[in-house]
Amino acid sequence: MARILIVEDEDRIVSFLAKGLEANGHTTMAVGDGITAAAVARDTDFDLMILDLGLPGQDGFAVLAEIRRRRERLPVIVLTARDQTADTVAGFDAGADDYVTKPFRFEELLARVRARLRDQGSTETTLLEAGRWVLDLRRRTATVDDRTVELSAREFALAEVLFRQPGHVLSREQLLSMVWGYDFEPGSNIVEVYVGYLRKKLGPELIETVRGMGYRLSP
Ligand code: CA
């Protein structure tokens, strides 16, 4: 579990990030402007920062420059819009550790968060167990009764969200936003389709359908 500072001025993205990161066991704090961000990063201990570049007050570059000037080893993942490739390069020059292009999928951001935390030597859990099933976060595989099963990136992301909250019912909408991102089609049946894939690969009894509510990992 890590403490993550989200610096982003778009409420929709903040809540998307906070929800997803918290569902994955992290604690988050969000600030919406650059000046507060630099101050909060100085006064509070965080394991990682997710930093939007376009911010009121002072922009992400200025925040980054200030943090690096204080020579803090805080890993920073920059969020950048697709048409700002030049900015991305500048972000690395300014001391960013990684970047994610908007719009992004939560799964992609989470993989980068995980990689940065691993670099920091954080003692993050890498095996999630549920009865006969084990999910290996480092190898990105699943095992059932010691039989290893390959999962696609999306299947793995869905499995991970469910494994992290065993016994909890997660609604279709929650799963959509956590696994597919904030730009999904609301009416899509993609969750049902992927639950089907996971059941086929890992056994029908792993994921339970809770009628009218959603899905959960079998208790
Ligand atoms: Ca912004």
Short mmCIF file of N, CA and C in Angstrom, two decimals, residues 79-181:
data_model
loop_
_atom_site.label_atom_id
_atom_site.label_comp_id
_atom_site.label_asym_id
_atom_site.label_seq_id
_atom_site.Cartn_x
_atom_site.Cartn_y
_atom_site.Cartn_z
N LEU A 79 0.91 13.24 -16.14
CA LEU A 79 -0.24 13.03 -17.03
C LEU A 79 -0.17 14.08 -18.12
N THR A 80 -0.19 13.63 -19.36
CA THR A 80 -0.05 14.60 -20.45
C THR A 80 -1.08 14.34 -21.54
N ALA A 81 -1.59 15.40 -22.15
CA ALA A 81 -2.54 15.24 -23.24
C ALA A 81 -1.79 14.77 -24.49
N ARG A 82 -2.54 14.11 -25.37
CA ARG A 82 -1.92 13.43 -26.51
C ARG A 82 -1.13 14.38 -27.42
N ASP A 83 -1.56 15.63 -27.50
CA ASP A 83 -0.90 16.56 -28.43
C ASP A 83 0.26 17.31 -27.78
N GLN A 84 0.79 16.76 -26.72
CA GLN A 84 1.87 17.47 -26.02
C GLN A 84 3.14 16.64 -25.96
N THR A 85 3.48 15.98 -27.07
CA THR A 85 4.65 15.10 -27.04
C THR A 85 5.91 15.86 -26.64
N ALA A 86 6.02 17.09 -27.15
CA ALA A 86 7.18 17.91 -26.80
C ALA A 86 7.23 18.14 -25.29
N ASP A 87 6.04 18.35 -24.71
CA ASP A 87 5.95 18.54 -23.25
C ASP A 87 6.44 17.31 -22.52
N THR A 88 6.11 16.14 -23.08
CA THR A 88 6.48 14.91 -22.42
C THR A 88 7.98 14.80 -22.29
N VAL A 89 8.67 15.13 -23.39
CA VAL A 89 10.13 15.10 -23.38
C VAL A 89 10.65 16.11 -22.35
N ALA A 90 10.04 17.29 -22.36
CA ALA A 90 10.43 18.31 -21.38
C ALA A 90 10.19 17.82 -19.96
N GLY A 91 9.11 17.05 -19.79
CA GLY A 91 8.78 16.50 -18.47
C GLY A 91 9.88 15.58 -17.96
N PHE A 92 10.43 14.77 -18.85
CA PHE A 92 11.53 13.89 -18.46
C PHE A 92 12.76 14.71 -18.11
N ASP A 93 13.01 15.74 -18.93
CA ASP A 93 14.15 16.61 -18.64
C ASP A 93 14.01 17.26 -17.26
N ALA A 94 12.76 17.57 -16.91
CA ALA A 94 12.52 18.24 -15.64
C ALA A 94 12.55 17.27 -14.46
N GLY A 95 12.63 15.97 -14.75
CA GLY A 95 12.78 15.01 -13.65
C GLY A 95 11.59 14.10 -13.41
N ALA A 96 10.69 13.98 -14.41
CA ALA A 96 9.58 13.04 -14.27
C ALA A 96 10.13 11.62 -14.41
N ASP A 97 9.52 10.66 -13.75
CA ASP A 97 9.98 9.28 -13.83
C ASP A 97 9.26 8.51 -14.92
N ASP A 98 8.06 8.95 -15.22
CA ASP A 98 7.28 8.25 -16.23
C ASP A 98 6.14 9.17 -16.66
N TYR A 99 5.47 8.83 -17.73
CA TYR A 99 4.31 9.64 -18.11
C TYR A 99 3.23 8.75 -18.68
N VAL A 100 1.99 9.22 -18.60
CA VAL A 100 0.83 8.53 -19.15
C VAL A 100 0.08 9.55 -19.99
N THR A 101 -0.29 9.14 -21.20
CA THR A 101 -0.97 10.05 -22.11
C THR A 101 -2.48 9.99 -21.90
N LYS A 102 -3.10 11.16 -21.78
CA LYS A 102 -4.57 11.24 -21.66
C LYS A 102 -5.20 11.16 -23.03
N PRO A 103 -6.34 10.53 -23.22
CA PRO A 103 -7.03 9.73 -22.19
C PRO A 103 -6.31 8.40 -21.99
N PHE A 104 -6.31 7.91 -20.77
CA PHE A 104 -5.59 6.67 -20.49
C PHE A 104 -6.53 5.67 -19.83
N ARG A 105 -6.14 4.44 -19.84
CA ARG A 105 -6.90 3.40 -19.16
C ARG A 105 -6.30 3.24 -17.78
N PHE A 106 -7.18 2.97 -16.83
CA PHE A 106 -6.70 2.86 -15.47
C PHE A 106 -5.65 1.77 -15.33
N GLU A 107 -5.89 0.69 -16.03
CA GLU A 107 -4.96 -0.46 -16.00
C GLU A 107 -3.53 -0.04 -16.37
N GLU A 108 -3.43 0.84 -17.36
CA GLU A 108 -2.13 1.30 -17.82
C GLU A 108 -1.45 2.16 -16.75
N LEU A 109 -2.23 3.05 -16.18
CA LEU A 109 -1.66 3.89 -15.13
C LEU A 109 -1.22 3.04 -13.95
N LEU A 110 -2.07 2.07 -13.59
CA LEU A 110 -1.77 1.23 -12.43
C LEU A 110 -0.47 0.45 -12.63
N ALA A 111 -0.26 -0.03 -13.85
CA ALA A 111 0.97 -0.76 -14.15
C ALA A 111 2.18 0.14 -13.93
N ARG A 112 2.05 1.40 -14.33
CA ARG A 112 3.17 2.33 -14.15
C ARG A 112 3.38 2.69 -12.69
N VAL A 113 2.28 2.86 -11.98
CA VAL A 113 2.38 3.13 -10.54
C VAL A 113 3.12 1.97 -9.87
N ARG A 114 2.73 0.78 -10.24
CA ARG A 114 3.33 -0.41 -9.63
C ARG A 114 4.83 -0.47 -9.93
N ALA A 115 5.18 -0.19 -11.18
CA ALA A 115 6.59 -0.24 -11.57
C ALA A 115 7.41 0.79 -10.79
N ARG A 116 6.87 1.99 -10.64
CA ARG A 116 7.60 3.04 -9.92
C ARG A 116 7.76 2.69 -8.45
N LEU A 117 6.71 2.09 -7.87
CA LEU A 117 6.79 1.73 -6.45
C LEU A 117 7.78 0.59 -6.26
N ARG A 118 7.84 -0.29 -7.25
CA ARG A 118 8.77 -1.41 -7.19
C ARG A 118 10.21 -0.87 -7.23
N ASP A 119 10.44 0.12 -8.09
CA ASP A 119 11.76 0.75 -8.16
C ASP A 119 12.17 1.29 -6.80
N GLN A 120 11.17 1.76 -6.06
CA GLN A 120 11.44 2.35 -4.75
C GLN A 120 11.68 1.27 -3.69
N GLY A 121 11.53 0.01 -4.09
CA GLY A 121 11.73 -1.09 -3.13
C GLY A 121 10.62 -1.17 -2.11
N SER A 122 9.44 -0.67 -2.48
CA SER A 122 8.32 -0.76 -1.54
C SER A 122 7.91 -2.23 -1.42
N THR A 123 7.41 -2.57 -0.25
CA THR A 123 7.08 -3.97 0.00
C THR A 123 5.65 -4.26 -0.40
N GLU A 124 5.36 -3.99 -1.65
CA GLU A 124 4.01 -4.22 -2.14
C GLU A 124 3.77 -5.72 -2.32
N THR A 125 2.58 -6.15 -1.97
CA THR A 125 2.22 -7.55 -2.16
C THR A 125 2.28 -7.91 -3.64
N THR A 126 2.84 -9.06 -3.97
CA THR A 126 2.86 -9.43 -5.37
C THR A 126 2.03 -10.66 -5.66
N LEU A 127 1.58 -11.36 -4.62
CA LEU A 127 0.69 -12.50 -4.84
C LEU A 127 -0.64 -12.24 -4.14
N LEU A 128 -1.72 -12.39 -4.90
CA LEU A 128 -3.04 -12.27 -4.29
C LEU A 128 -3.67 -13.65 -4.32
N GLU A 129 -4.07 -14.14 -3.15
CA GLU A 129 -4.59 -15.51 -3.08
C GLU A 129 -6.05 -15.51 -2.72
N ALA A 130 -6.78 -16.44 -3.31
CA ALA A 130 -8.18 -16.65 -2.97
C ALA A 130 -8.46 -18.13 -3.15
N GLY A 131 -8.45 -18.87 -2.06
CA GLY A 131 -8.70 -20.31 -2.14
C GLY A 131 -7.72 -21.00 -3.06
N ARG A 132 -8.26 -21.64 -4.11
CA ARG A 132 -7.40 -22.40 -5.02
C ARG A 132 -6.69 -21.51 -6.04
N TRP A 133 -7.03 -20.23 -6.02
CA TRP A 133 -6.52 -19.33 -7.06
C TRP A 133 -5.45 -18.38 -6.52
N VAL A 134 -4.44 -18.16 -7.34
CA VAL A 134 -3.41 -17.18 -6.98
C VAL A 134 -3.16 -16.28 -8.19
N LEU A 135 -3.10 -15.00 -7.93
CA LEU A 135 -2.79 -14.05 -8.99
C LEU A 135 -1.39 -13.50 -8.71
N ASP A 136 -0.50 -13.64 -9.68
CA ASP A 136 0.88 -13.17 -9.51
C ASP A 136 1.04 -11.83 -10.22
N LEU A 137 1.14 -10.77 -9.42
CA LEU A 137 1.15 -9.42 -10.00
C LEU A 137 2.44 -9.12 -10.74
N ARG A 138 3.49 -9.79 -10.36
CA ARG A 138 4.76 -9.52 -11.02
C ARG A 138 4.82 -10.24 -12.37
N ARG A 139 4.44 -11.51 -12.38
CA ARG A 139 4.49 -12.27 -13.63
C ARG A 139 3.27 -12.03 -14.51
N ARG A 140 2.22 -11.43 -13.94
CA ARG A 140 0.97 -11.19 -14.66
C ARG A 140 0.33 -12.51 -15.08
N THR A 141 0.36 -13.50 -14.20
CA THR A 141 -0.28 -14.77 -14.50
C THR A 141 -1.22 -15.15 -13.35
N ALA A 142 -2.05 -16.15 -13.64
CA ALA A 142 -2.91 -16.70 -12.60
C ALA A 142 -2.61 -18.18 -12.47
N THR A 143 -2.75 -18.73 -11.28
CA THR A 143 -2.65 -20.19 -11.14
C THR A 143 -3.90 -20.71 -10.45
N VAL A 144 -4.33 -21.87 -10.92
CA VAL A 144 -5.46 -22.56 -10.32
C VAL A 144 -4.95 -23.95 -9.95
N ASP A 145 -4.97 -24.29 -8.68
CA ASP A 145 -4.45 -25.59 -8.23
C ASP A 145 -3.06 -25.85 -8.83
N ASP A 146 -2.20 -24.87 -8.80
CA ASP A 146 -0.83 -24.97 -9.31
C ASP A 146 -0.71 -25.06 -10.83
N ARG A 147 -1.83 -24.94 -11.52
CA ARG A 147 -1.78 -24.89 -12.99
C ARG A 147 -1.74 -23.40 -13.39
N THR A 148 -0.73 -23.03 -14.17
CA THR A 148 -0.59 -21.63 -14.56
C THR A 148 -1.45 -21.32 -15.79
N VAL A 149 -2.15 -20.20 -15.73
CA VAL A 149 -3.04 -19.81 -16.82
C VAL A 149 -2.62 -18.42 -17.31
N GLU A 150 -2.46 -18.29 -18.61
CA GLU A 150 -2.11 -16.98 -19.18
C GLU A 150 -3.38 -16.13 -19.32
N LEU A 151 -3.28 -14.88 -18.94
CA LEU A 151 -4.42 -13.98 -19.09
C LEU A 151 -4.01 -12.80 -19.97
N SER A 152 -4.97 -12.30 -20.72
CA SER A 152 -4.69 -11.07 -21.49
C SER A 152 -4.59 -9.91 -20.50
N ALA A 153 -4.07 -8.79 -20.97
CA ALA A 153 -3.89 -7.63 -20.07
C ALA A 153 -5.22 -7.22 -19.44
N ARG A 154 -6.27 -7.23 -20.24
CA ARG A 154 -7.56 -6.78 -19.73
C ARG A 154 -8.17 -7.80 -18.77
N GLU A 155 -8.01 -9.07 -19.11
CA GLU A 155 -8.50 -10.12 -18.21
C GLU A 155 -7.79 -10.03 -16.86
N PHE A 156 -6.48 -9.79 -16.95
CA PHE A 156 -5.70 -9.70 -15.72
C PHE A 156 -6.15 -8.52 -14.87
N ALA A 157 -6.37 -7.39 -15.54
CA ALA A 157 -6.79 -6.19 -14.81
C ALA A 157 -8.13 -6.41 -14.10
N LEU A 158 -9.05 -7.08 -14.77
CA LEU A 158 -10.35 -7.36 -14.16
C LEU A 158 -10.17 -8.32 -12.97
N ALA A 159 -9.37 -9.36 -13.18
CA ALA A 159 -9.13 -10.32 -12.10
C ALA A 159 -8.50 -9.61 -10.90
N GLU A 160 -7.56 -8.73 -11.17
CA GLU A 160 -6.85 -8.05 -10.08
C GLU A 160 -7.81 -7.22 -9.22
N VAL A 161 -8.69 -6.49 -9.90
CA VAL A 161 -9.65 -5.67 -9.15
C VAL A 161 -10.51 -6.56 -8.25
N LEU A 162 -10.96 -7.70 -8.76
CA LEU A 162 -11.80 -8.60 -7.97
C LEU A 162 -11.01 -9.24 -6.83
N PHE A 163 -9.77 -9.66 -7.12
CA PHE A 163 -8.93 -10.30 -6.10
C PHE A 163 -8.57 -9.35 -4.98
N ARG A 164 -8.51 -8.07 -5.29
CA ARG A 164 -8.13 -7.11 -4.25
C ARG A 164 -9.26 -6.84 -3.28
N GLN A 165 -10.49 -7.22 -3.66
CA GLN A 165 -11.61 -6.99 -2.76
C GLN A 165 -12.44 -8.26 -2.65
N PRO A 166 -11.83 -9.32 -2.14
CA PRO A 166 -12.52 -10.61 -2.09
C PRO A 166 -13.81 -10.50 -1.27
N GLY A 167 -14.87 -11.07 -1.79
CA GLY A 167 -16.13 -11.07 -1.06
C GLY A 167 -16.95 -9.80 -1.23
N HIS A 168 -16.34 -8.74 -1.77
CA HIS A 168 -17.09 -7.49 -1.98
C HIS A 168 -17.79 -7.53 -3.33
N VAL A 169 -19.03 -7.05 -3.35
CA VAL A 169 -19.73 -6.98 -4.63
C VAL A 169 -19.31 -5.69 -5.34
N LEU A 170 -18.87 -5.85 -6.58
CA LEU A 170 -18.50 -4.68 -7.38
C LEU A 170 -19.49 -4.57 -8.52
N SER A 171 -20.05 -3.38 -8.69
CA SER A 171 -21.06 -3.21 -9.72
C SER A 171 -20.40 -3.18 -11.10
N ARG A 172 -21.22 -3.37 -12.10
CA ARG A 172 -20.74 -3.32 -13.48
C ARG A 172 -20.06 -1.97 -13.75
N GLU A 173 -20.69 -0.90 -13.24
CA GLU A 173 -20.16 0.45 -13.49
C GLU A 173 -18.80 0.63 -12.80
N GLN A 174 -18.68 0.11 -11.58
CA GLN A 174 -17.39 0.20 -10.88
C GLN A 174 -16.31 -0.53 -11.66
N LEU A 175 -16.64 -1.73 -12.12
CA LEU A 175 -15.65 -2.51 -12.85
C LEU A 175 -15.29 -1.83 -14.17
N LEU A 176 -16.30 -1.28 -14.83
CA LEU A 176 -16.04 -0.56 -16.08
C LEU A 176 -15.06 0.58 -15.85
N SER A 177 -15.32 1.36 -14.82
CA SER A 177 -14.48 2.54 -14.63
C SER A 177 -13.09 2.14 -14.13
N MET A 178 -13.00 1.07 -13.33
CA MET A 178 -11.70 0.68 -12.82
C MET A 178 -10.84 -0.04 -13.86
N VAL A 179 -11.47 -0.81 -14.71
CA VAL A 179 -10.69 -1.62 -15.65
C VAL A 179 -10.63 -0.99 -17.04
N TRP A 180 -11.70 -0.35 -17.43
CA TRP A 180 -11.75 0.18 -18.80
C TRP A 180 -11.52 1.68 -18.91
N GLY A 181 -11.58 2.35 -17.78
CA GLY A 181 -11.27 3.78 -17.84
C GLY A 181 -12.49 4.66 -17.91
#
